Coordinates of C-alpha atoms in Angstrom, one line a residue:
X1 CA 69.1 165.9 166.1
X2 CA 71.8 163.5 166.2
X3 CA 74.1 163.3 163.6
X4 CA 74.9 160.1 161.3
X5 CA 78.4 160.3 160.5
X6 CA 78.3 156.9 158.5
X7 CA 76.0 157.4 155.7
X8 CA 76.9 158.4 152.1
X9 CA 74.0 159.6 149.7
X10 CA 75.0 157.9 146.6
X11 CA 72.7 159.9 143.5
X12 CA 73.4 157.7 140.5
X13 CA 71.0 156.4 137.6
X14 CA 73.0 153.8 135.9
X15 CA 72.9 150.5 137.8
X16 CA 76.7 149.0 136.6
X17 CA 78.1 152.6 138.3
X18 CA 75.8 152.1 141.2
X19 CA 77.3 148.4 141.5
X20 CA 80.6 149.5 140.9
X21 CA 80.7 152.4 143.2
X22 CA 79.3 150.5 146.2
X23 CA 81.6 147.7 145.4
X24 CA 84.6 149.7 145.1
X25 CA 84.1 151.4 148.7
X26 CA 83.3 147.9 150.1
X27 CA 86.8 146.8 148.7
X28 CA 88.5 150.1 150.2
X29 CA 87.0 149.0 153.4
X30 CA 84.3 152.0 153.6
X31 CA 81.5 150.2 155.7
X32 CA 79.4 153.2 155.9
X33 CA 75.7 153.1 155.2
X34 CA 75.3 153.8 151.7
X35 CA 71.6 155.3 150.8
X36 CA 70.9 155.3 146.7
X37 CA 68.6 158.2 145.1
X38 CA 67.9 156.6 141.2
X39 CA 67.2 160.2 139.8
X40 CA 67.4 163.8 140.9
X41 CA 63.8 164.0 142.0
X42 CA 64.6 161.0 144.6
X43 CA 67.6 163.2 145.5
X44 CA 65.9 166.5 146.4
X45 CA 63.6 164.5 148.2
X46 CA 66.2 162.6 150.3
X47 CA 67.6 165.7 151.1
X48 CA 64.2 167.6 152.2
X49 CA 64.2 165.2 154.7
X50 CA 67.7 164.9 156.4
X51 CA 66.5 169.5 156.2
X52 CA 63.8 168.6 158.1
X53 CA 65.6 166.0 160.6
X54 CA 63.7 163.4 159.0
X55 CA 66.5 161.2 157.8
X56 CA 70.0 161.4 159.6
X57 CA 72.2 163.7 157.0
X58 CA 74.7 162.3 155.4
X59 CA 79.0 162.6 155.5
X60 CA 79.2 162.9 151.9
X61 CA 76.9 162.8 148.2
X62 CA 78.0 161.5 145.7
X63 CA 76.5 163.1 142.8
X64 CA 76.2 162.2 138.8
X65 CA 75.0 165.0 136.8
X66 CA 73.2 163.3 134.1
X67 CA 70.5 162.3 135.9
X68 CA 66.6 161.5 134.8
X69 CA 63.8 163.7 136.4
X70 CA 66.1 166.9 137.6
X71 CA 69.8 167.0 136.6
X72 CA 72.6 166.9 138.9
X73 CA 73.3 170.5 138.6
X74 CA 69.8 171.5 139.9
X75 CA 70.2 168.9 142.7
X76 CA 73.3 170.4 143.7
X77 CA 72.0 174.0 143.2
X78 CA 68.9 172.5 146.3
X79 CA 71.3 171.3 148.3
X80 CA 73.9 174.9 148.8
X81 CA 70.2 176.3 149.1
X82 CA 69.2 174.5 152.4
X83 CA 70.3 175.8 155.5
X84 CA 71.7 172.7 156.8
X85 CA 72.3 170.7 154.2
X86 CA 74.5 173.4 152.3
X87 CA 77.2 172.2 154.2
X88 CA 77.4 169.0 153.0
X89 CA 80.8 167.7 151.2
X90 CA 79.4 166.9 147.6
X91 CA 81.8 165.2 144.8
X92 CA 80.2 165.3 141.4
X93 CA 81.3 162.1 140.2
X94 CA 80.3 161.9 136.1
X95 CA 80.9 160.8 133.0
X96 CA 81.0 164.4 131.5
X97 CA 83.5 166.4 130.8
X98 CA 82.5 169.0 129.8
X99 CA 83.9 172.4 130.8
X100 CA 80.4 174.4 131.2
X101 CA 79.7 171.3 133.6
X102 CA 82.4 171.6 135.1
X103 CA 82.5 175.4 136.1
X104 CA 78.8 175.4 136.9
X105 CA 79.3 172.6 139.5
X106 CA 82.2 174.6 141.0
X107 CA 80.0 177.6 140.9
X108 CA 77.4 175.8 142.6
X109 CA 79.5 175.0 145.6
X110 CA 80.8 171.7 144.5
X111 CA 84.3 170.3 146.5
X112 CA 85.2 167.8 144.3
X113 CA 84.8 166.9 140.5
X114 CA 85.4 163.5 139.5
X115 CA 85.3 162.1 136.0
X116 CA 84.2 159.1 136.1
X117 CA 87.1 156.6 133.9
X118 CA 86.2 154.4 131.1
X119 CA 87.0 150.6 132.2
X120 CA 86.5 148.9 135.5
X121 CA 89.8 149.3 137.1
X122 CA 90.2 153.2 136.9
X123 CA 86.6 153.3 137.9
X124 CA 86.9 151.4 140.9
X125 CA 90.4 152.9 141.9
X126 CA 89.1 156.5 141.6
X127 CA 85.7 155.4 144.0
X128 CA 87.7 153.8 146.1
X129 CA 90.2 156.7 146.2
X130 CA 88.0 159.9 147.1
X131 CA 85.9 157.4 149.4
X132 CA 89.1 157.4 151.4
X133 CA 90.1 161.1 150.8
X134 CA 86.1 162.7 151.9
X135 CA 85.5 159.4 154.3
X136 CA 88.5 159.1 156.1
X137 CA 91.3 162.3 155.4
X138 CA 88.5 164.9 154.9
X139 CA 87.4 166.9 158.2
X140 CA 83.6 167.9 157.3
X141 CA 81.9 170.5 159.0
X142 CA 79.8 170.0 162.0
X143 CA 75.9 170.4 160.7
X144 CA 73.6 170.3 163.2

């Protein structure tokens, strides 16, 4: 299977963050195919098929945790379950922060928490930043 290097899984349930997100990589110049999953059981069914070869897999997810249907965490937990797709660079980005979040999405396997900020411009320098960092800096691993 051939390997999409451009695509980012973007698992979000509010619409103004899934805006804001996509618009905030756009303006940091991160053309990369951007695929939205509106709760967690659109998520674990995006990613049974880039398992199966379905769907080309994705460079990174980014991940809320407060999601309707099957929460983040669960998603998350799925995802370091699958053979391939455990090797997948996930950033929880959320609103919580809590710490039991917190340490169960590192336990889980996470790379990256992000809180999301409060107003527009934090929000949109933080996307813009780890889109950047896990896009352009970040070496993933080969998954194939």
């Amino acid at each position: 299977m051939t390997i999409n290097t451009n695509l980012i899984l973007l698992v979000e349930d509010d619409p103004d963050h899934e805006a804001l997100a996509i618009r905030a990589l756009r303006k940091a110049n991160v053309a990369n195919e951007i695929s939205v999953a509106r709760d967690g059981a659109e998520a674990l069914a995006l990613v049974d098929k880039f398992e199966a070869g379905e769907l080309p897999m994705p460079q990174l997810v980014l991940l809320d945790l407060k999601l309707p249907k099957v929460q983040g965490l669960d998603v998350l937990k799925a995802i370091r379950s699958k053979e391939r797709a455990s090797l997948l660079p996930v950033v929880v980005l959320t609103s919580s922060d809590e710490e039991r979040d917190i340490v169960s999405s590192y336990r889980l396997g996470v790379n990256s928490y992000i809180r999301k900020p409060v107003n527009f411009t934090d929000f949109a320098e933080a996307t813009k930043q780890l889109g950047m960092y896990w896009l352009l800096l970040n070496q993933a691993p080969p998954i194939s």
